[in-house]
Amino acid sequence: MATFVKKVTVLGNIVKNVNNCTKRLSSHFVYHPDNEAPVEGEKTKMNMMQAINNAMDITLKTDPSAVVFGEDVGFGGVFRCALGLQEKYGKDRVFNTPLCEQGIAGFGVGLATAGATAIAEIQFADYIFPAFDQLVNEAAKVRYRSGGQFSCGGLTVRAPSGAVGHGGLYHSQSPEAFFAHAAGLKVVVPRGPKTAKGLLLSCIQDRDPCIFFEPKILYRSASEDVPIDSYTLPLGKAQVLKEGEAATLVAWGTQVHVLLEVAAMAEQQLGVRCDVIDLMSILPWDEETVCNSVKKTGRCLIAHEAPLTSGFGAELAATVQEECFLHLEAPISRVAGWDAPFPHVFEPFYLPDKWRCYEALAQLLKY
Amino acid sequence: MALKSGVSFIRLKRLSHGIRSLSTHIRPETSQNGSKNADFPGAKAPYVTEMKILNENSYDPIPIYRVLDNNGEVIDRREEPKIETETLLNMYKTMVQLNQMDKILYESQRQGRISFYMTNYGEEGIHVGSAAALSPRDMVFAQYRELGVLLYRGMTVTEIINQCYGNHEDPGKGRQMPVHYGSKQRNIVTLSSPLATQMPQAVGAAYAFKRIPNNDRCVICYFGDGAASEGDAHAAFNFASTLECPVIMFCRNNGYAISTPTSEQYRGDGIAARGPALGLNTIRVDGTDALAVYKAVEKARELAMANQPVLIEAMSYRVGHHSTSDDSSAYRPVEEIHKWMQDEDPVQKLRLYLEGKGLWNLESDKQFAKEARDLVLRTMQEAEKKKKPHWKEMLEDVYYDMPLNLQKQMNQMEKHLKKYKEHYPIDQFQSE
């Protein structure tokens, strides 16, 4: 399914350009490093790629059943997330598979069913769809259909997702909403190195199959002091990054940084403060944190890169409307990618950037 | 595929001194020019100067290995497997028990007592032959027409019938359709309806076993000729071979996928021909001959335990309808079915073999069939009386821990049922 052209040309360019993406895409977002430490102890500077590598390293070191596999994982992966792991742990633990996503997912379900810890990589989230059947009909339902006799909780599927500046249709997608409709799966998106390490370790150790979407634009552009010890961040829990009373802003992945900037703009230009929430877990999601915030602020703006119609924002909006009806002072606002395939040269017009989010917030506050 | 199959043939011969018919592909003339291989990384092949296009006629068809003729007599004494008497009788009795279950459960579906059923007629030899050659610790990934394997492994008639009724004693808690069995303790992974999905999973499980020090387990994966057309089948063959997994990929080629005959399913030499093309040890056997299946699986297990994956294609004929939702006379002549029932019945073949050895007779046959029938009828009556699981089981096991959204939904349903109880079949289900 993944094409030869993909590998040879597009991929090469992306890898090269991801290195420069901060510069190239400075208009899209500014990375806001995490200042709070998730745990005490020694820290070292890591970008998100290194934090993910570190999480897999810790897993391979501590769990002898753990294996890491996927297309081109052996030499370190096209985004270098598995760098050095094969040399360190051997070819039977970190290895290439044939180029076949349904095979990767099915193979991972089988490993986990037999009790192993399986960390599968899908090279781009855009190519996860051949594995959709294995993930939705199989992985999500193993425990339920067997009455708890079997499970594939040891499975974690990692996939780079989201906009990267020039990825076009098949190197930019954010497919979380497709999976949010599959009871039995957990779907998680980190916003930077610290959350990536903690959430990935949680996914790997969790007793349910997890899909971990890594915003690829952050692999190298996001860098911060990450604790070197093992630590986990809870799944199904959102995080309030900034507090205010004018509105609740909700996002995940790269878009969190866009909304943090929008909140700063609102503070500066409109003199209002907003709650900014990183949802982190898409499925199951933290209804309590989001609804408590909206009950306080009375206004809610949700933003995501994926298309608007049936995007995960729709689920959030419907629940917030039902739970916070008497507190809402304006209709819930959704700022998302347009209902079109993700375009190449039009990317700056397609993304829900800070200006589109800022305008939506301004309207929301005026309502 | 030209030289590829030639290469596998040589490798196979080296690996499998025992089995003669493991692969019979003949090296086509085009590649026999004695020149050394070209340097392309993608294939080990010499150049030729004569252009020749290959197709399925470039090779002899892979022959069908058989031990018994249709009178239950051993054709070549050297090939007769050494199986203990107790095992042989257990194999035969499993076939009879399977037939009785199929007969009665099929009828009970017709009477509306269970919602769905699928029989195993014509494939009994495949089930008992393969199951007997495996270790009980080997993991089974099945499609859905392998009830004999489950019975042979010790799944009880009670467990099977409880599943079909979805009562509270079904370990699957009544969540899946009938015939979707599973048993953790017998290493039978719970079946699911999507075809071929179990195939790459079986390969993954085999890889997990391979990594366990002193591994003594392999994985067997059953699938039909129709399922072999799915992309997952291709994935599984290729992963098994490149990742060198201790797995036996076992195809039941019974001629039909519901109404689709194999001529509309594929145009090559069946499923077996795909094995050498993907680097798998391969053999085609007579699936109506339990002894041939036993021998093939016994050898395949040996290879698999050396991390040499094997593909077995067992030829058979689907004597029954596809399922209770299917009337197969709509797409195939009744005479065809009768021919297979009379001449190549796997149960009859094994019975004649046992009779020839003085291990079985008409009297014991009648008596055991009656016992098997009574057991099924008695168990059904009991299963019918058992309540279905508590409705709350509907929302359990979705996740290891129940998330808040599901807890909320369970409370909603509980409240709803308090108010509207009389509109639901609540008395058929267990209560708190």
mmCIF file with all atom_site columns, C-alpha atoms in Angstrom, chain B residues 210-323:
data_model
loop_
_atom_site.group_PDB
_atom_site.id
_atom_site.type_symbol
_atom_site.label_atom_id
_atom_site.label_alt_id
_atom_site.label_comp_id
_atom_site.label_asym_id
_atom_site.label_entity_id
_atom_site.label_seq_id
_atom_site.pdbx_PDB_ins_code
_atom_site.Cartn_x
_atom_site.Cartn_y
_atom_site.Cartn_z
_atom_site.occupancy
_atom_site.B_iso_or_equiv
_atom_site.pdbx_formal_charge
_atom_site.auth_seq_id
_atom_site.auth_comp_id
_atom_site.auth_asym_id
_atom_site.auth_atom_id
_atom_site.pdbx_PDB_model_num
ATOM 1   C CA . LYS B 1 210 ? 10.171  -18.625 19.142  1.00 0.00 ? 210 LYS B CA 1
ATOM 2   C CA . ARG B 1 211 ? 11.674  -16.002 21.471  1.00 0.00 ? 211 ARG B CA 1
ATOM 3   C CA . ILE B 1 212 ? 10.940  -18.014 24.614  1.00 0.00 ? 212 ILE B CA 1
ATOM 4   C CA . PRO B 1 213 ? 14.058  -19.955 25.697  1.00 0.00 ? 213 PRO B CA 1
ATOM 5   C CA . ASN B 1 214 ? 13.738  -23.728 25.060  1.00 0.00 ? 214 ASN B CA 1
ATOM 6   C CA . ASN B 1 215 ? 10.487  -23.186 23.217  1.00 0.00 ? 215 ASN B CA 1
ATOM 7   C CA . ASP B 1 216 ? 8.464   -26.383 22.808  1.00 0.00 ? 216 ASP B CA 1
ATOM 8   C CA . ARG B 1 217 ? 5.381   -24.873 21.173  1.00 0.00 ? 217 ARG B CA 1
ATOM 9   C CA . CYS B 1 218 ? 4.350   -24.100 17.633  1.00 0.00 ? 218 CYS B CA 1
ATOM 10  C CA . VAL B 1 219 ? 1.234   -22.451 16.227  1.00 0.00 ? 219 VAL B CA 1
ATOM 11  C CA . ILE B 1 220 ? -1.228  -23.928 13.738  1.00 0.00 ? 220 ILE B CA 1
ATOM 12  C CA . CYS B 1 221 ? -3.493  -21.656 11.744  1.00 0.00 ? 221 CYS B CA 1
ATOM 13  C CA . TYR B 1 222 ? -6.488  -23.029 9.830   1.00 0.00 ? 222 TYR B CA 1
ATOM 14  C CA . PHE B 1 223 ? -8.159  -21.169 6.970   1.00 0.00 ? 223 PHE B CA 1
ATOM 15  C CA . GLY B 1 224 ? -10.262 -21.957 3.909   1.00 0.00 ? 224 GLY B CA 1
ATOM 16  C CA . ASP B 1 225 ? -9.441  -21.632 0.219   1.00 0.00 ? 225 ASP B CA 1
ATOM 17  C CA . GLY B 1 226 ? -11.644 -18.532 0.044   1.00 0.00 ? 226 GLY B CA 1
ATOM 18  C CA . ALA B 1 227 ? -9.959  -16.822 3.003   1.00 0.00 ? 227 ALA B CA 1
ATOM 19  C CA . ALA B 1 228 ? -6.610  -17.391 1.262   1.00 0.00 ? 228 ALA B CA 1
ATOM 20  C CA . SER B 1 229 ? -7.636  -14.652 -1.204  1.00 0.00 ? 229 SER B CA 1
ATOM 21  C CA . GLU B 1 230 ? -7.646  -12.040 1.559   1.00 0.00 ? 230 GLU B CA 1
ATOM 22  C CA . GLY B 1 231 ? -4.696  -9.674  1.856   1.00 0.00 ? 231 GLY B CA 1
ATOM 23  C CA . ASP B 1 232 ? -4.068  -10.959 5.386   1.00 0.00 ? 232 ASP B CA 1
ATOM 24  C CA . ALA B 1 233 ? -3.246  -14.397 3.944   1.00 0.00 ? 233 ALA B CA 1
ATOM 25  C CA . HIS B 1 234 ? -0.531  -12.922 1.782   1.00 0.00 ? 234 HIS B CA 1
ATOM 26  C CA . ALA B 1 235 ? 0.777   -10.937 4.732   1.00 0.00 ? 235 ALA B CA 1
ATOM 27  C CA . ALA B 1 236 ? 0.871   -14.048 6.903   1.00 0.00 ? 236 ALA B CA 1
ATOM 28  C CA . PHE B 1 237 ? 2.748   -16.222 4.377   1.00 0.00 ? 237 PHE B CA 1
ATOM 29  C CA . ASN B 1 238 ? 5.322   -13.512 3.784   1.00 0.00 ? 238 ASN B CA 1
ATOM 30  C CA . PHE B 1 239 ? 5.817   -12.613 7.467   1.00 0.00 ? 239 PHE B CA 1
ATOM 31  C CA . ALA B 1 240 ? 6.024   -16.295 8.471   1.00 0.00 ? 240 ALA B CA 1
ATOM 32  C CA . SER B 1 241 ? 8.751   -16.890 5.945   1.00 0.00 ? 241 SER B CA 1
ATOM 33  C CA . THR B 1 242 ? 10.835  -13.724 6.331   1.00 0.00 ? 242 THR B CA 1
ATOM 34  C CA . LEU B 1 243 ? 10.634  -13.765 10.138  1.00 0.00 ? 243 LEU B CA 1
ATOM 35  C CA . GLU B 1 244 ? 11.189  -17.547 10.324  1.00 0.00 ? 244 GLU B CA 1
ATOM 36  C CA . CYS B 1 245 ? 8.296   -18.394 12.620  1.00 0.00 ? 245 CYS B CA 1
ATOM 37  C CA . PRO B 1 246 ? 7.354   -21.782 14.115  1.00 0.00 ? 246 PRO B CA 1
ATOM 38  C CA . VAL B 1 247 ? 3.957   -21.849 12.413  1.00 0.00 ? 247 VAL B CA 1
ATOM 39  C CA . ILE B 1 248 ? 1.917   -24.283 10.315  1.00 0.00 ? 248 ILE B CA 1
ATOM 40  C CA . MET B 1 249 ? -0.432  -22.529 7.906   1.00 0.00 ? 249 MET B CA 1
ATOM 41  C CA . PHE B 1 250 ? -3.153  -25.101 7.255   1.00 0.00 ? 250 PHE B CA 1
ATOM 42  C CA . CYS B 1 251 ? -5.519  -24.521 4.333   1.00 0.00 ? 251 CYS B CA 1
ATOM 43  C CA . ARG B 1 252 ? -8.786  -26.446 4.071   1.00 0.00 ? 252 ARG B CA 1
ATOM 44  C CA . ASN B 1 253 ? -9.477  -26.384 0.356   1.00 0.00 ? 253 ASN B CA 1
ATOM 45  C CA . ASN B 1 254 ? -13.042 -27.695 0.147   1.00 0.00 ? 254 ASN B CA 1
ATOM 46  C CA . GLY B 1 255 ? -13.839 -26.367 -3.309  1.00 0.00 ? 255 GLY B CA 1
ATOM 47  C CA . TYR B 1 256 ? -16.226 -23.577 -2.302  1.00 0.00 ? 256 TYR B CA 1
ATOM 48  C CA . ALA B 1 257 ? -16.340 -20.256 -0.494  1.00 0.00 ? 257 ALA B CA 1
ATOM 49  C CA . ILE B 1 258 ? -20.095 -20.071 0.155   1.00 0.00 ? 258 ILE B CA 1
ATOM 50  C CA . SER B 1 259 ? -21.270 -20.230 -3.513  1.00 0.00 ? 259 SER B CA 1
ATOM 51  C CA . THR B 1 260 ? -17.977 -19.286 -5.165  1.00 0.00 ? 260 THR B CA 1
ATOM 52  C CA . PRO B 1 261 ? -16.177 -22.251 -6.742  1.00 0.00 ? 261 PRO B CA 1
ATOM 53  C CA . THR B 1 262 ? -12.379 -22.308 -6.703  1.00 0.00 ? 262 THR B CA 1
ATOM 54  C CA . SER B 1 263 ? -12.338 -21.517 -10.456 1.00 0.00 ? 263 SER B CA 1
ATOM 55  C CA . GLU B 1 264 ? -13.602 -18.061 -9.499  1.00 0.00 ? 264 GLU B CA 1
ATOM 56  C CA . GLN B 1 265 ? -11.341 -17.858 -6.450  1.00 0.00 ? 265 GLN B CA 1
ATOM 57  C CA . TYR B 1 266 ? -7.938  -18.342 -8.129  1.00 0.00 ? 266 TYR B CA 1
ATOM 58  C CA . ARG B 1 267 ? -6.346  -19.460 -11.371 1.00 0.00 ? 267 ARG B CA 1
ATOM 59  C CA . GLY B 1 268 ? -3.040  -20.866 -10.143 1.00 0.00 ? 268 GLY B CA 1
ATOM 60  C CA . ASP B 1 269 ? -2.343  -24.338 -8.768  1.00 0.00 ? 269 ASP B CA 1
ATOM 61  C CA . GLY B 1 270 ? -4.493  -23.939 -5.676  1.00 0.00 ? 270 GLY B CA 1
ATOM 62  C CA . ILE B 1 271 ? -3.120  -22.525 -2.465  1.00 0.00 ? 271 ILE B CA 1
ATOM 63  C CA . ALA B 1 272 ? -0.113  -24.876 -2.193  1.00 0.00 ? 272 ALA B CA 1
ATOM 64  C CA . ALA B 1 273 ? 1.602   -23.337 -5.227  1.00 0.00 ? 273 ALA B CA 1
ATOM 65  C CA . ARG B 1 274 ? 1.832   -20.044 -3.355  1.00 0.00 ? 274 ARG B CA 1
ATOM 66  C CA . GLY B 1 275 ? 3.953   -21.615 -0.617  1.00 0.00 ? 275 GLY B CA 1
ATOM 67  C CA . PRO B 1 276 ? 7.274   -22.106 -2.440  1.00 0.00 ? 276 PRO B CA 1
ATOM 68  C CA . ALA B 1 277 ? 6.745   -18.732 -4.143  1.00 0.00 ? 277 ALA B CA 1
ATOM 69  C CA . LEU B 1 278 ? 6.880   -17.111 -0.699  1.00 0.00 ? 278 LEU B CA 1
ATOM 70  C CA . GLY B 1 279 ? 9.637   -19.313 0.656   1.00 0.00 ? 279 GLY B CA 1
ATOM 71  C CA . LEU B 1 280 ? 7.438   -21.673 2.677   1.00 0.00 ? 280 LEU B CA 1
ATOM 72  C CA . ASN B 1 281 ? 7.881   -25.440 3.010   1.00 0.00 ? 281 ASN B CA 1
ATOM 73  C CA . THR B 1 282 ? 4.790   -26.774 1.299   1.00 0.00 ? 282 THR B CA 1
ATOM 74  C CA . ILE B 1 283 ? 2.774   -29.954 0.957   1.00 0.00 ? 283 ILE B CA 1
ATOM 75  C CA . ARG B 1 284 ? -0.649  -30.821 -0.475  1.00 0.00 ? 284 ARG B CA 1
ATOM 76  C CA . VAL B 1 285 ? -2.531  -33.689 1.164   1.00 0.00 ? 285 VAL B CA 1
ATOM 77  C CA . ASP B 1 286 ? -5.743  -35.629 0.772   1.00 0.00 ? 286 ASP B CA 1
ATOM 78  C CA . GLY B 1 287 ? -7.926  -34.049 3.444   1.00 0.00 ? 287 GLY B CA 1
ATOM 79  C CA . THR B 1 288 ? -10.333 -36.969 3.399   1.00 0.00 ? 288 THR B CA 1
ATOM 80  C CA . ASP B 1 289 ? -7.488  -39.188 4.595   1.00 0.00 ? 289 ASP B CA 1
ATOM 81  C CA . ALA B 1 290 ? -6.915  -38.608 8.302   1.00 0.00 ? 290 ALA B CA 1
ATOM 82  C CA . LEU B 1 291 ? -3.672  -40.606 8.221   1.00 0.00 ? 291 LEU B CA 1
ATOM 83  C CA . ALA B 1 292 ? -2.158  -38.551 5.399   1.00 0.00 ? 292 ALA B CA 1
ATOM 84  C CA . VAL B 1 293 ? -3.105  -35.367 7.258   1.00 0.00 ? 293 VAL B CA 1
ATOM 85  C CA . TYR B 1 294 ? -1.554  -36.790 10.430  1.00 0.00 ? 294 TYR B CA 1
ATOM 86  C CA . LYS B 1 295 ? 1.718   -37.608 8.652   1.00 0.00 ? 295 LYS B CA 1
ATOM 87  C CA . ALA B 1 296 ? 1.918   -34.206 6.990   1.00 0.00 ? 296 ALA B CA 1
ATOM 88  C CA . VAL B 1 297 ? 1.245   -32.304 10.212  1.00 0.00 ? 297 VAL B CA 1
ATOM 89  C CA . GLU B 1 298 ? 3.654   -34.498 12.165  1.00 0.00 ? 298 GLU B CA 1
ATOM 90  C CA . LYS B 1 299 ? 6.426   -33.620 9.699   1.00 0.00 ? 299 LYS B CA 1
ATOM 91  C CA . ALA B 1 300 ? 5.340   -30.002 9.455   1.00 0.00 ? 300 ALA B CA 1
ATOM 92  C CA . ARG B 1 301 ? 5.534   -29.680 13.217  1.00 0.00 ? 301 ARG B CA 1
ATOM 93  C CA . GLU B 1 302 ? 9.093   -30.946 13.145  1.00 0.00 ? 302 GLU B CA 1
ATOM 94  C CA . LEU B 1 303 ? 10.033  -28.329 10.547  1.00 0.00 ? 303 LEU B CA 1
ATOM 95  C CA . ALA B 1 304 ? 8.115   -25.576 12.323  1.00 0.00 ? 304 ALA B CA 1
ATOM 96  C CA . MET B 1 305 ? 9.901   -26.307 15.582  1.00 0.00 ? 305 MET B CA 1
ATOM 97  C CA . ALA B 1 306 ? 13.133  -25.637 13.679  1.00 0.00 ? 306 ALA B CA 1
ATOM 98  C CA . ASN B 1 307 ? 11.614  -22.240 12.777  1.00 0.00 ? 307 ASN B CA 1
ATOM 99  C CA . GLN B 1 308 ? 10.835  -23.397 9.249   1.00 0.00 ? 308 GLN B CA 1
ATOM 100 C CA . PRO B 1 309 ? 7.222   -22.371 8.584   1.00 0.00 ? 309 PRO B CA 1
ATOM 101 C CA . VAL B 1 310 ? 5.092   -24.813 6.600   1.00 0.00 ? 310 VAL B CA 1
ATOM 102 C CA . LEU B 1 311 ? 2.058   -24.460 4.354   1.00 0.00 ? 311 LEU B CA 1
ATOM 103 C CA . ILE B 1 312 ? -0.267  -27.458 4.117   1.00 0.00 ? 312 ILE B CA 1
ATOM 104 C CA . GLU B 1 313 ? -3.123  -27.534 1.641   1.00 0.00 ? 313 GLU B CA 1
ATOM 105 C CA . ALA B 1 314 ? -5.618  -30.269 2.474   1.00 0.00 ? 314 ALA B CA 1
ATOM 106 C CA . MET B 1 315 ? -7.969  -31.065 -0.375  1.00 0.00 ? 315 MET B CA 1
ATOM 107 C CA . SER B 1 316 ? -11.536 -31.918 0.573   1.00 0.00 ? 316 SER B CA 1
ATOM 108 C CA . TYR B 1 317 ? -15.118 -31.280 -0.393  1.00 0.00 ? 317 TYR B CA 1
ATOM 109 C CA . ARG B 1 318 ? -17.603 -29.194 1.603   1.00 0.00 ? 318 ARG B CA 1
ATOM 110 C CA . VAL B 1 319 ? -20.382 -31.748 1.827   1.00 0.00 ? 319 VAL B CA 1
ATOM 111 C CA . GLY B 1 320 ? -22.761 -29.601 3.898   1.00 0.00 ? 320 GLY B CA 1
ATOM 112 C CA . HIS B 1 321 ? -24.213 -26.196 3.160   1.00 0.00 ? 321 HIS B CA 1
ATOM 113 C CA . HIS B 1 322 ? -21.917 -23.256 3.934   1.00 0.00 ? 322 HIS B CA 1
ATOM 114 C CA . SER B 1 323 ? -24.037 -22.431 6.986   1.00 0.00 ? 323 SER B CA 1
#
